[in-house]
Short mmCIF file of C-alpha atoms in Angstrom, two decimals:
data_model
loop_
_atom_site.label_atom_id
_atom_site.label_comp_id
_atom_site.label_asym_id
_atom_site.label_seq_id
_atom_site.Cartn_x
_atom_site.Cartn_y
_atom_site.Cartn_z
CA UNK A 1 32.48 -28.08 6.92
CA UNK A 2 31.06 -27.14 3.40
CA UNK A 3 30.24 -23.53 3.00
CA UNK A 4 27.47 -22.07 0.95
CA UNK A 5 28.27 -18.56 -0.35
CA UNK A 6 24.76 -16.82 -0.93
CA UNK A 7 24.47 -14.40 -3.59
CA UNK A 8 23.62 -10.97 -2.04
CA UNK A 9 23.47 -8.72 -5.29
CA UNK A 10 19.57 -8.72 -4.92
CA UNK A 11 20.29 -6.28 -1.55
CA UNK A 12 21.68 -3.70 -4.29
CA UNK A 13 18.16 -3.83 -6.21
CA UNK A 14 14.59 -2.13 -5.85
CA UNK A 15 12.40 -4.62 -3.84
CA UNK A 16 9.85 -6.49 -6.23
CA UNK A 17 8.90 -9.98 -5.91
CA UNK A 18 12.38 -11.62 -6.84
CA UNK A 19 13.98 -9.74 -4.10
CA UNK A 20 11.28 -10.52 -1.57
CA UNK A 21 11.76 -14.00 -2.01
CA UNK A 22 15.58 -13.83 -1.80
CA UNK A 23 15.48 -11.89 1.36
CA UNK A 24 12.87 -14.16 3.00
CA UNK A 25 14.68 -17.08 2.06
CA UNK A 26 17.71 -15.93 3.53
CA UNK A 27 16.10 -15.04 6.72
CA UNK A 28 14.71 -18.28 6.82
CA UNK A 29 18.17 -19.92 6.30
CA UNK A 30 19.46 -17.89 9.33
CA UNK A 31 16.79 -19.26 11.66
CA UNK A 32 17.74 -22.79 10.18
CA UNK A 33 21.26 -22.39 11.06
CA UNK A 34 20.22 -20.95 14.51
CA UNK A 35 18.31 -24.34 14.74
CA UNK A 36 21.44 -26.16 13.80
CA UNK A 37 19.27 -27.46 11.08
CA UNK A 38 21.36 -26.99 8.24
CA UNK A 39 24.67 -29.15 7.01
CA UNK A 40 26.76 -26.42 5.88
CA UNK A 41 27.81 -23.14 6.80
CA UNK A 42 26.44 -20.32 4.84
CA UNK A 43 27.80 -16.83 4.16
CA UNK A 44 25.82 -13.99 2.62
CA UNK A 45 28.27 -12.30 -0.01
CA UNK A 46 27.22 -8.58 -1.07
CA UNK A 47 28.56 -5.89 -3.15
CA UNK A 48 29.62 -2.53 -1.60
CA UNK A 49 26.68 -0.13 -0.79
CA UNK A 50 24.10 -3.31 -0.39
CA UNK A 51 21.16 -3.16 2.41
CA UNK A 52 21.78 -5.23 5.45
CA UNK A 53 19.60 -7.70 6.75
CA UNK A 54 19.23 -8.53 10.33
CA UNK A 55 20.90 -11.89 10.44
CA UNK A 56 21.97 -13.51 13.74
CA UNK A 57 23.81 -16.78 12.50
CA UNK A 58 24.89 -16.34 8.80
CA UNK A 59 27.93 -14.13 8.24
CA UNK A 60 27.49 -10.93 5.89
CA UNK A 61 30.95 -9.99 3.80
CA UNK A 62 31.32 -7.12 1.68
CA UNK A 63 33.43 -7.91 -1.33
CA UNK A 64 34.82 -6.79 -4.47
CA UNK A 65 34.42 -3.16 -6.25
CA UNK A 66 32.24 -4.14 -8.90
CA UNK A 67 28.28 -3.82 -9.37
CA UNK A 68 25.78 -5.53 -11.37
CA UNK A 69 26.50 -8.48 -13.65
CA UNK A 70 30.15 -7.58 -13.49
CA UNK A 71 30.19 -8.48 -9.69
CA UNK A 72 28.29 -11.58 -10.31
CA UNK A 73 30.60 -12.82 -13.12
CA UNK A 74 34.06 -11.86 -11.38
CA UNK A 75 33.68 -10.95 -7.78
CA UNK A 76 30.95 -13.24 -6.52
CA UNK A 77 32.19 -15.91 -8.81
CA UNK A 78 35.57 -15.92 -7.45
CA UNK A 79 34.70 -15.78 -3.64
CA UNK A 80 32.08 -18.65 -4.33
CA UNK A 81 34.36 -20.73 -6.15
CA UNK A 82 35.74 -22.15 -2.59
CA UNK A 83 32.41 -23.60 -1.86
CA UNK A 84 29.01 -23.75 -3.31
CA UNK A 85 26.79 -20.73 -4.74
CA UNK A 86 23.28 -20.20 -3.93
CA UNK A 87 21.99 -17.65 -6.19
CA UNK A 88 18.26 -16.44 -5.44
CA UNK A 89 17.28 -13.66 -7.91
CA UNK A 90 17.19 -15.07 -11.66
CA UNK A 91 21.06 -15.10 -12.31
CA UNK A 92 24.59 -16.54 -11.29
CA UNK A 93 27.87 -16.73 -12.37
CA UNK A 94 28.31 -18.74 -15.56
CA UNK A 95 31.88 -19.79 -14.80
CA UNK A 96 30.50 -22.14 -11.56
CA UNK A 97 29.25 -25.56 -11.73
CA UNK A 98 28.80 -26.04 -7.89
CA UNK A 99 25.64 -23.83 -7.42
CA UNK A 100 21.91 -23.83 -7.33
CA UNK A 101 20.32 -21.01 -9.31
CA UNK A 102 16.63 -19.82 -8.61
CA UNK A 103 15.04 -18.63 -12.13
CA UNK A 104 11.33 -17.71 -11.02
CA UNK A 105 9.83 -17.99 -14.32
CA UNK A 106 10.27 -18.13 -18.39
CA UNK A 107 8.80 -14.79 -18.85
CA UNK A 108 11.82 -13.47 -20.96
CA UNK A 109 11.46 -16.47 -23.17
CA UNK A 110 7.55 -16.61 -23.41
CA UNK A 111 6.69 -12.71 -23.54
CA UNK A 112 10.08 -11.12 -24.87
CA UNK A 113 7.71 -8.04 -26.12
CA UNK A 114 7.32 -7.41 -22.26
CA UNK A 115 11.24 -6.24 -21.86
CA UNK A 116 14.00 -4.46 -23.54
CA UNK A 117 16.05 -5.83 -26.49
CA UNK A 118 19.27 -6.12 -24.34
CA UNK A 119 17.46 -7.53 -21.11
CA UNK A 120 16.01 -10.30 -23.40
CA UNK A 121 19.47 -10.90 -25.24
CA UNK A 122 21.26 -11.12 -22.07
CA UNK A 123 18.74 -13.40 -20.33
CA UNK A 124 18.30 -15.66 -23.33
CA UNK A 125 21.98 -16.90 -23.44
CA UNK A 126 22.57 -16.55 -19.55
CA UNK A 127 19.75 -18.83 -18.66
CA UNK A 128 20.80 -21.23 -21.16
CA UNK A 129 24.13 -21.42 -20.00
CA UNK A 130 23.28 -21.65 -16.15
CA UNK A 131 20.71 -24.51 -17.17
CA UNK A 132 23.54 -26.27 -18.51
CA UNK A 133 25.98 -25.73 -15.50
CA UNK A 134 23.74 -25.27 -12.31
CA UNK A 135 21.13 -26.91 -10.43
CA UNK A 136 18.10 -24.96 -11.58
CA UNK A 137 15.49 -24.13 -8.97
CA UNK A 138 12.37 -22.44 -9.39
CA UNK A 139 9.13 -21.20 -7.49
CA UNK A 140 6.24 -23.43 -9.11
CA UNK A 141 5.30 -26.47 -10.73
CA UNK A 142 4.16 -24.15 -13.60
CA UNK A 143 7.24 -22.84 -13.97
CA UNK A 144 9.21 -25.88 -13.61
CA UNK A 145 7.20 -27.04 -16.76
CA UNK A 146 7.76 -23.66 -18.42
CA UNK A 147 11.77 -23.72 -18.05
CA UNK A 148 11.92 -27.37 -19.06
CA UNK A 149 10.31 -26.28 -22.33
CA UNK A 150 12.53 -23.64 -23.02
CA UNK A 151 15.78 -24.52 -21.46
CA UNK A 152 18.27 -27.29 -21.87
CA UNK A 153 17.19 -29.07 -18.54
CA UNK A 154 14.88 -31.65 -17.75
CA UNK A 155 11.82 -30.82 -15.43
CA UNK A 156 12.69 -33.64 -13.22
CA UNK A 157 16.04 -32.04 -12.32
CA UNK A 158 14.41 -28.57 -11.66
CA UNK A 159 13.95 -28.01 -7.92
CA UNK A 160 10.58 -26.35 -6.93
CA UNK A 161 10.97 -24.15 -3.68
CA UNK A 162 8.00 -21.98 -3.71
CA UNK A 163 7.14 -18.43 -2.08
CA UNK A 164 6.21 -18.41 1.76
CA UNK A 165 3.37 -16.51 3.23
CA UNK A 166 4.63 -16.00 6.87
CA UNK A 167 6.02 -12.33 6.14
CA UNK A 168 2.46 -11.29 4.87
CA UNK A 169 1.33 -11.03 8.47
CA UNK A 170 1.92 -7.30 8.56
CA UNK A 171 0.58 -4.82 10.82
CA UNK A 172 -1.90 -3.00 8.67
CA UNK A 173 -2.19 0.71 8.51
CA UNK A 174 -5.97 0.99 9.08
CA UNK A 175 -5.77 4.94 8.56
CA UNK A 176 -4.62 4.67 4.94
CA UNK A 177 -8.15 4.17 3.68
CA UNK A 178 -9.41 7.34 5.13
CA UNK A 179 -6.46 9.22 3.97
CA UNK A 180 -7.09 7.87 0.39
CA UNK A 181 -10.57 9.12 0.78
CA UNK A 182 -12.05 5.93 0.39
CA UNK A 183 -14.71 3.97 2.28
CA UNK A 184 -14.40 0.37 3.47
CA UNK A 185 -15.72 -2.09 0.79
CA UNK A 186 -16.30 0.77 -1.64
CA UNK A 187 -13.25 -0.01 -3.87
CA UNK A 188 -11.26 -2.82 -5.56
CA UNK A 189 -7.63 -2.91 -5.30
CA UNK A 190 -4.80 -3.53 -7.88
CA UNK A 191 -0.95 -4.09 -7.30
CA UNK A 192 2.08 -3.75 -9.70
CA UNK A 193 3.82 -1.44 -11.70
CA UNK A 194 2.57 0.10 -15.06
CA UNK A 195 3.92 -2.82 -17.57
CA UNK A 196 2.15 -4.94 -19.96
CA UNK A 197 2.32 -8.13 -18.09
CA UNK A 198 0.43 -6.60 -15.09
CA UNK A 199 -2.42 -5.97 -17.37
CA UNK A 200 -4.27 -3.09 -15.84
CA UNK A 201 -6.16 -2.14 -18.65
CA UNK A 202 -8.42 -5.39 -18.34
CA UNK A 203 -9.33 -3.83 -14.69
CA UNK A 204 -9.73 -0.34 -16.01
CA UNK A 205 -12.33 -1.44 -18.71
CA UNK A 206 -14.07 -3.53 -16.22
CA UNK A 207 -14.84 -0.96 -14.19
CA UNK A 208 -16.03 1.22 -16.84
CA UNK A 209 -18.66 -1.47 -17.35
CA UNK A 210 -20.02 -1.01 -13.98
CA UNK A 211 -22.81 1.73 -12.60
CA UNK A 212 -20.84 5.20 -12.46
CA UNK A 213 -19.81 5.55 -8.54
CA UNK A 214 -20.95 1.92 -7.71
CA UNK A 215 -16.97 1.15 -6.80
CA UNK A 216 -13.60 2.80 -7.14
CA UNK A 217 -10.41 1.09 -8.37
CA UNK A 218 -6.99 1.82 -6.25
CA UNK A 219 -4.29 0.94 -8.48
CA UNK A 220 -1.18 0.65 -6.35
CA UNK A 221 2.28 0.84 -8.08
CA UNK A 222 4.82 2.90 -9.89
CA UNK A 223 2.83 4.59 -12.51
CA UNK A 224 2.75 7.97 -14.35
CA UNK A 225 -0.66 9.32 -15.98
CA UNK A 226 1.62 10.62 -18.79
CA UNK A 227 2.45 7.01 -19.73
CA UNK A 228 -1.24 5.55 -20.00
CA UNK A 229 -1.71 6.52 -23.52
CA UNK A 230 1.74 5.07 -24.67
CA UNK A 231 0.85 1.68 -22.90
CA UNK A 232 -2.48 1.28 -24.73
CA UNK A 233 -4.60 1.77 -21.63
CA UNK A 234 -7.84 3.72 -21.45
CA UNK A 235 -7.38 7.40 -19.67
CA UNK A 236 -8.12 6.68 -16.03
CA UNK A 237 -11.17 8.24 -14.90
CA UNK A 238 -12.81 9.85 -11.65
CA UNK A 239 -13.10 6.18 -10.10
CA UNK A 240 -9.67 5.17 -10.61
CA UNK A 241 -6.85 6.31 -7.78
CA UNK A 242 -3.42 5.94 -8.18
CA UNK A 243 -1.42 6.61 -5.09
CA UNK A 244 1.76 5.47 -6.38
CA UNK A 245 4.09 3.13 -4.34
CA UNK A 246 3.12 2.52 -0.87
CA UNK A 247 4.69 0.55 2.03
CA UNK A 248 3.66 -2.98 3.10
CA UNK A 249 1.40 -1.71 6.07
CA UNK A 250 -0.48 0.71 3.65
CA UNK A 251 -0.90 -2.24 1.25
CA UNK A 252 -2.31 -4.33 4.09
CA UNK A 253 -4.66 -1.94 5.25
CA UNK A 254 -5.92 -1.23 1.79
CA UNK A 255 -6.41 -5.26 1.27
CA UNK A 256 -8.41 -5.19 4.62
CA UNK A 257 -10.74 -2.33 3.57
CA UNK A 258 -11.07 -3.58 -0.12
CA UNK A 259 -14.12 -5.38 -1.89
CA UNK A 260 -11.51 -7.63 -3.41
CA UNK A 261 -7.91 -7.59 -4.90
CA UNK A 262 -7.86 -7.95 -8.82
CA UNK A 263 -4.88 -9.72 -10.01
CA UNK A 264 -4.96 -9.69 -13.63
CA UNK A 265 -1.24 -10.73 -14.56
CA UNK A 266 -0.80 -12.27 -18.26
CA UNK A 267 1.95 -14.06 -17.01
CA UNK A 268 3.41 -15.37 -13.60
CA UNK A 269 5.86 -17.54 -11.89
CA UNK A 270 4.11 -17.73 -8.84
CA UNK A 271 2.10 -14.53 -7.62
CA UNK A 272 2.60 -13.29 -4.00
CA UNK A 273 -0.06 -10.50 -4.00
CA UNK A 274 -3.29 -13.47 -3.84
CA UNK A 275 -1.52 -15.15 -0.79
CA UNK A 276 -1.23 -11.54 0.68
CA UNK A 277 -4.73 -10.78 0.13
CA UNK A 278 -5.80 -14.08 1.89
CA UNK A 279 -3.77 -12.97 4.78
CA UNK A 280 -5.52 -9.86 5.13
CA UNK A 281 -9.10 -11.28 4.57
CA UNK A 282 -9.45 -9.66 1.17
CA UNK A 283 -10.87 -12.07 -1.64
CA UNK A 284 -9.29 -12.51 -5.10
CA UNK A 285 -10.36 -11.92 -8.54
CA UNK A 286 -7.63 -13.55 -10.54
CA UNK A 287 -6.58 -14.00 -14.21
CA UNK A 288 -6.38 -17.57 -15.34
CA UNK A 289 -2.52 -17.53 -15.61
CA UNK A 290 -1.59 -21.05 -14.86
CA UNK A 291 0.84 -20.38 -11.87
CA UNK A 292 -1.67 -18.31 -10.36
CA UNK A 293 -4.44 -20.94 -10.21
CA UNK A 294 -1.97 -23.23 -9.04
CA UNK A 295 -1.39 -21.01 -6.04
CA UNK A 296 -4.93 -19.81 -5.41
CA UNK A 297 -6.74 -23.13 -6.16
CA UNK A 298 -10.67 -22.87 -5.40
CA UNK A 299 -10.17 -19.74 -3.41
CA UNK A 300 -10.38 -17.20 -6.11
CA UNK A 301 -12.76 -16.44 -8.93
CA UNK A 302 -11.13 -16.29 -12.28
CA UNK A 303 -11.34 -14.34 -15.55
CA UNK A 304 -9.38 -14.55 -18.78
CA UNK A 305 -6.58 -12.14 -18.90
CA UNK A 306 -8.46 -9.81 -21.45
CA UNK A 307 -12.24 -10.50 -20.56
CA UNK A 308 -13.19 -7.54 -18.92
CA UNK A 309 -16.94 -8.65 -19.29
CA UNK A 310 -16.31 -11.54 -16.76
CA UNK A 311 -14.01 -9.41 -14.66
CA UNK A 312 -16.83 -6.70 -14.20
CA UNK A 313 -19.48 -9.49 -13.63
CA UNK A 314 -17.10 -10.88 -10.96
CA UNK A 315 -17.02 -7.33 -9.41
CA UNK A 316 -20.66 -6.99 -9.61
CA UNK A 317 -21.23 -10.27 -7.87
CA UNK A 318 -19.22 -9.02 -5.02
CA UNK A 319 -20.68 -5.95 -4.86
CA UNK A 320 -24.03 -7.66 -4.49
CA UNK A 321 -22.83 -10.02 -1.83
CA UNK A 322 -24.80 -7.96 0.94
CA UNK A 323 -24.73 -10.95 3.75
CA UNK A 324 -21.16 -11.49 3.42
CA UNK A 325 -21.52 -15.48 2.61
CA UNK A 326 -19.58 -15.35 -0.61
CA UNK A 327 -16.76 -13.26 0.97
CA UNK A 328 -16.72 -15.85 4.12
CA UNK A 329 -16.62 -18.98 1.81
CA UNK A 330 -13.56 -17.37 -0.26
CA UNK A 331 -11.48 -16.28 2.84
CA UNK A 332 -12.02 -19.78 4.40
CA UNK A 333 -10.64 -21.44 1.42
CA UNK A 334 -7.68 -18.67 1.23
CA UNK A 335 -6.53 -19.53 4.64
CA UNK A 336 -6.13 -23.17 3.59
CA UNK A 337 -4.29 -21.80 0.54
CA UNK A 338 -1.99 -19.65 2.77
CA UNK A 339 -1.03 -22.54 5.00
CA UNK A 340 0.52 -24.78 2.20
CA UNK A 341 3.48 -22.13 1.76
CA UNK A 342 6.28 -21.38 4.21
CA UNK A 343 9.73 -19.84 3.44
CA UNK A 344 11.26 -22.13 6.34
CA UNK A 345 10.03 -25.10 4.02
CA UNK A 346 11.22 -23.83 1.07
CA UNK A 347 14.74 -22.70 2.49
CA UNK A 348 14.98 -26.42 3.55
CA UNK A 349 14.42 -27.58 0.01
CA UNK A 350 17.21 -25.05 -1.25
CA UNK A 351 19.50 -26.17 1.41
CA UNK A 352 19.17 -29.99 0.54
CA UNK A 353 19.79 -28.93 -2.89
CA UNK A 354 23.09 -27.28 -2.20
CA UNK A 355 24.13 -30.21 -0.01
CA UNK A 356 23.71 -32.35 -3.17
CA UNK A 357 25.58 -30.08 -5.08
CA UNK A 358 28.36 -30.14 -2.41
CA UNK A 359 28.70 -33.55 -2.37
CA UNK A 360 29.15 -34.19 -6.12
#
């Protein structure tokens, strides 16, 4: 039986969207293995010091002594050369040809100004080498088109395995609303660290257009007030709350009490927070980033990424939805969108891609 070696370096990294994707895909593969639905044996290879996943059917092995890209390119490459490699978190060993690599977006190529110069340099050549050697997978039709445009690979040869929504059903911490001094329905919510791409500035400018005291903005993520000026953001006023990073239960609790999630990203390969909001019965006001529109469809209301006037109008529209008719309409459509995305389905897509690579 063929063996697929999963690259587990993501278990040494802070958990953001890419790492969450990798974790959920591995968990779904474990369930498929338990059902006898995989055509190969799967082994998760991790560097020393990696977090563990509660897997029942996929073996986990710690290998090598290196870390970071060196572990990828040497230790993992050597071990995975005996089978097929599956790399779920943007990168993989350039020496291997029998591998599937998930590249989540083309943000480095499309918006290099959002990253450090060393990061842009490393991923520019790494992505091109992987596109020539590996089977490339990604998370949306938009990202498939983007990657085909910037890398030496045809769109028809890129596998699409979207994010799922099953993990989003987390028991909410309802007490977080009161702990933060908020009232249900009296605030809007944003998620994401303070980076240019997450575009918090447009939400701050939109809030400033509202009647003072009509609503608060809760911006969850790793932020430091001292960097607001250097990031080109207006100084947050009294109606802006920066609670820092919160756990999944607290985020779910905030979503259930929010008037809406504001998702203003300039560029996304997929966009998990809107699905998370739909699961938690929270309407979504989203930027017109193409991947976000692909995910949300008609369940969200949209604004151009830098159009704070339109965003302010949409916020006012929801604040004036006194009978809740608009909210009910958007949430019914949101539930339909959530049903389209499953980790099990995407894990099966990647397993099939690995089987085709192994059969070459």
